[in-house]
CSV table of C-alpha atoms in Angstrom, one decimal:
chain,number,residue,atom,x,y,z
A,4,ARG,CA,0.0,0.0,0.0
A,5,ALA,CA,3.0,2.3,-0.6
A,6,TRP,CA,1.0,4.1,-3.3
A,7,ALA,CA,-1.8,4.9,-0.9
A,8,SER,CA,0.5,6.5,1.6
A,9,ARG,CA,2.1,8.5,-1.2
A,10,LEU,CA,-1.4,9.7,-2.2
A,11,ARG,CA,-2.3,10.6,1.4
A,12,SER,CA,1.0,12.3,2.1
A,13,VAL,CA,0.6,14.9,-0.6
A,14,ALA,CA,-0.9,17.6,1.5
A,15,GLY,CA,-4.1,15.5,2.0
A,16,ALA,CA,-5.4,16.3,-1.4
A,17,VAL,CA,-5.7,14.0,-4.4
A,18,MET,CA,-7.0,15.4,-7.7
A,19,LEU,CA,-8.2,13.5,-10.6
A,20,SER,CA,-8.4,14.9,-14.1
A,21,ALA,CA,-11.5,17.1,-14.6
A,22,ALA,CA,-12.7,14.7,-17.3
A,23,LEU,CA,-12.8,11.9,-14.8
A,24,VAL,CA,-14.3,13.6,-11.7
A,25,GLY,CA,-17.6,15.4,-11.9
A,26,GLY,CA,-17.5,16.3,-8.2
A,27,PRO,CA,-15.6,15.5,-5.1
A,28,LEU,CA,-17.0,12.0,-4.7
A,29,ALA,CA,-18.3,11.2,-8.2
A,30,VAL,CA,-16.6,9.5,-11.0
A,31,ASP,CA,-18.3,10.4,-14.2
A,32,ALA,CA,-18.2,8.2,-17.4
A,33,VAL,CA,-15.2,9.3,-19.4
A,34,SER,CA,-16.4,7.7,-22.6
A,35,PRO,CA,-18.8,9.6,-24.9
A,36,ALA,CA,-21.2,7.5,-27.0
A,37,PRO,CA,-19.1,5.6,-29.5
A,38,ALA,CA,-18.9,6.9,-33.0
A,39,ALA,CA,-20.5,4.7,-35.7
A,40,ALA,CA,-17.2,3.4,-37.0
A,41,GLU,CA,-16.0,2.5,-33.5
A,42,ALA,CA,-19.3,0.7,-32.8
A,43,GLU,CA,-19.0,-1.1,-36.1
A,44,ALA,CA,-15.4,-2.3,-35.2
A,45,SER,CA,-16.6,-3.7,-31.9
A,46,ARG,CA,-19.6,-5.3,-33.5
A,47,ARG,CA,-17.3,-7.0,-36.1
A,48,ALA,CA,-15.0,-8.2,-33.4
A,49,VAL,CA,-17.8,-9.7,-31.3
A,50,ASP,CA,-19.4,-11.3,-34.4
A,51,GLU,CA,-16.1,-12.8,-35.4
A,52,TYR,CA,-15.6,-14.2,-31.9
A,53,LEU,CA,-19.2,-15.6,-31.7
A,54,GLU,CA,-18.7,-17.2,-35.1
A,55,MET,CA,-15.4,-18.9,-33.9
A,56,GLU,CA,-17.3,-20.0,-30.8
A,57,SER,CA,-20.1,-21.5,-32.9
A,58,ARG,CA,-17.5,-23.5,-34.9
A,59,GLY,CA,-15.9,-24.7,-31.7
A,60,GLN,CA,-12.7,-22.8,-32.3
A,61,THR,CA,-12.5,-20.8,-29.1
A,62,GLY,CA,-10.9,-23.9,-27.4
A,63,SER,CA,-7.9,-23.5,-29.8
A,64,VAL,CA,-5.1,-21.5,-28.3
A,65,LYS,CA,-3.9,-20.6,-31.8
A,66,GLU,CA,-7.3,-19.3,-32.8
A,67,LEU,CA,-7.7,-17.3,-29.6
A,68,GLN,CA,-4.3,-15.8,-29.9
A,69,ALA,CA,-5.0,-14.8,-33.5
A,70,ILE,CA,-8.2,-12.9,-32.7
A,71,ARG,CA,-6.7,-11.3,-29.6
A,72,SER,CA,-3.7,-10.1,-31.7
A,73,LYS,CA,-6.0,-8.8,-34.5
A,74,TYR,CA,-7.9,-6.7,-32.0
A,75,ARG,CA,-4.7,-5.6,-30.1
A,76,PHE,CA,-4.8,-7.4,-26.8
A,77,ARG,CA,-3.2,-10.4,-25.3
A,78,ARG,CA,-3.0,-12.4,-22.1
A,79,THR,CA,0.0,-12.9,-20.0
A,80,ALA,CA,1.0,-16.4,-18.8
A,81,ASP,CA,-1.2,-15.8,-15.7
A,82,GLY,CA,-4.2,-14.7,-17.7
A,83,ARG,CA,-3.9,-10.9,-17.2
A,84,VAL,CA,-5.0,-8.7,-20.0
A,85,GLU,CA,-2.6,-6.3,-21.8
A,86,LEU,CA,-3.6,-3.9,-24.5
A,87,ARG,CA,-1.5,-2.8,-27.4
A,88,SER,CA,-1.6,1.0,-28.0
A,89,SER,CA,-1.5,2.7,-31.3
A,90,ARG,CA,2.2,3.2,-30.8
A,91,GLY,CA,2.7,-0.6,-30.4
A,92,ASP,CA,3.6,-0.7,-26.7
A,93,TRP,CA,1.8,-3.0,-24.3
A,94,TRP,CA,-0.3,-1.6,-21.4
A,95,SER,CA,-1.5,-3.4,-18.3
A,96,VAL,CA,-5.2,-3.3,-17.6
A,97,ARG,CA,-7.1,-4.2,-14.5
A,98,LEU,CA,-10.3,-3.3,-12.7
A,99,ASP,CA,-10.7,-0.7,-10.0
A,100,MET,CA,-12.5,-3.0,-7.6
A,101,GLU,CA,-14.1,-0.1,-5.7
A,102,VAL,CA,-15.8,1.8,-8.6
A,103,PRO,CA,-18.2,-0.1,-10.8
A,104,GLY,CA,-17.3,0.0,-14.5
A,105,ALA,CA,-13.9,1.5,-13.8
A,106,MET,CA,-10.7,0.2,-15.2
A,107,LEU,CA,-7.1,1.2,-14.5
A,108,LEU,CA,-4.5,1.3,-17.2
A,109,ARG,CA,-0.7,1.4,-16.7
A,110,ASP,CA,1.6,2.4,-19.5
A,111,PRO,CA,5.2,0.9,-19.9
A,112,SER,CA,6.7,3.9,-17.9
A,113,GLY,CA,4.3,3.2,-15.0
A,114,LYS,CA,1.9,6.1,-15.5
A,115,VAL,CA,-1.6,5.2,-14.4
A,116,PHE,CA,-4.8,6.1,-16.2
A,117,ALA,CA,-8.5,5.4,-15.7
A,118,VAL,CA,-11.3,4.5,-18.1
A,119,GLN,CA,-14.9,4.5,-16.8
A,120,THR,CA,-17.8,3.0,-18.6
A,121,ASP,CA,-21.4,3.6,-17.8
A,122,THR,CA,-22.7,0.8,-20.0
A,123,VAL,CA,-21.1,-2.2,-18.3
A,124,GLN,CA,-20.9,-2.1,-14.5
A,125,GLN,CA,-19.6,-5.6,-13.9
A,126,ILE,CA,-16.6,-6.2,-16.1
A,127,ASP,CA,-15.0,-9.7,-16.3
A,128,LEU,CA,-11.6,-9.3,-17.9
A,129,SER,CA,-11.2,-13.1,-17.9
A,130,GLU,CA,-13.7,-13.3,-20.8
A,131,ASP,CA,-12.3,-12.6,-24.2
A,132,LEU,CA,-15.8,-11.6,-25.5
A,133,ILE,CA,-15.9,-8.8,-22.9
A,134,CYS,CA,-12.4,-7.7,-23.8
A,135,LEU,CA,-13.4,-7.5,-27.4
A,136,MET,CA,-16.6,-5.5,-26.5
A,137,MET,CA,-14.5,-3.1,-24.4
A,138,PHE,CA,-11.3,-2.7,-26.4
A,139,ALA,CA,-11.6,-3.9,-30.0
A,140,ASP,CA,-12.4,-0.5,-31.4
A,141,GLY,CA,-9.1,0.9,-30.0
A,142,ASN,CA,-11.0,3.9,-28.5
A,143,TRP,CA,-9.7,3.2,-25.0
A,144,GLU,CA,-6.8,5.5,-25.7
A,145,ALA,CA,-9.1,8.4,-26.4
A,146,GLN,CA,-11.3,7.7,-23.4
A,147,MET,CA,-8.6,7.3,-20.7
A,148,ALA,CA,-7.8,10.1,-18.3
A,149,PRO,CA,-4.6,10.4,-16.3
A,150,ILE,CA,-4.8,9.9,-12.5
A,151,GLU,CA,-3.2,13.0,-11.0
A,152,TYR,CA,-2.4,14.2,-7.5
A,153,ALA,CA,-1.1,17.4,-5.9
A,154,ASP,CA,2.4,17.3,-4.5
A,155,GLY,CA,3.7,20.5,-2.9
A,156,GLY,CA,1.5,22.6,-5.1
A,157,LYS,CA,2.4,20.7,-8.3
A,158,ILE,CA,0.1,18.4,-10.1
A,159,LYS,CA,1.8,15.1,-10.8
A,160,GLN,CA,0.6,12.0,-12.6
A,161,LEU,CA,0.4,8.8,-10.5
A,162,LYS,CA,3.1,6.3,-11.3
A,163,LEU,CA,3.1,2.7,-10.0
A,164,ASP,CA,5.5,-0.1,-10.6
A,165,GLU,CA,3.9,-3.3,-11.9
A,166,LYS,CA,3.8,-5.0,-8.5
A,167,GLU,CA,2.0,-2.0,-6.9
A,168,PHE,CA,-0.4,-1.8,-9.8
A,169,ARG,CA,-1.3,-5.5,-9.5
A,170,GLU,CA,-1.7,-5.3,-5.7
A,171,VAL,CA,-3.9,-2.2,-5.5
A,172,ILE,CA,-7.6,-2.9,-4.9
A,173,GLY,CA,-8.9,0.5,-6.0
A,174,ILE,CA,-7.5,3.9,-6.6
A,175,LEU,CA,-10.5,6.0,-7.8
A,176,ASN,CA,-12.5,5.6,-4.6
A,177,GLU,CA,-9.6,6.4,-2.3
A,178,ALA,CA,-8.8,9.4,-4.5
A,179,GLY,CA,-12.4,10.6,-4.1
A,180,GLU,CA,-12.2,10.1,-0.3
A,181,ALA,CA,-8.9,12.0,0.0
A,182,LEU,CA,-10.4,14.8,-2.0
A,183,SER,CA,-13.4,14.9,0.2
A,184,GLU,CA,-11.3,14.9,3.4
A,185,ALA,CA,-9.2,17.8,2.0
A,186,GLY,CA,-12.4,19.7,1.3
A,187,ASN,CA,-13.6,19.1,4.9
A,188,ALA,CA,-10.3,20.3,6.4
């Protein structure tokens, strides 16, 4: 919980990007309604997966890896999801367990971002079909917002190493609580 103490130690205030927080305790949906082309890309990916499933091919590791690669995601050896950005680097993704529909993203340098969806409240990243629905259009990069905090009057972006990122239960709820506590001080 080293990251939590870092957040609490920055003058008692944690700030999230204005695009992410609509008020001291609220996390608004970051994502606007998907554009027609993006919705079509997701629909094609889902249809392709369902077609594979109907043919019994989702049991084949080779077929699963092929569709994951086509839609820019993969699974690590322990089953965790990674997303390939438009620049070609791999980002870690996980749920924020304290905020329904919220996911945390970590870039290769350790910077942490959030994506919030108001359409799916319970996200199961162990399901490839859900990953295709959420990420196949590639729009996650446009929807994400940096998680930022105040440190000595400066706004900094939260950075976590991979171990910290994997161990955190939730960031967004604690950030809202710290912001609320700072407002009550």
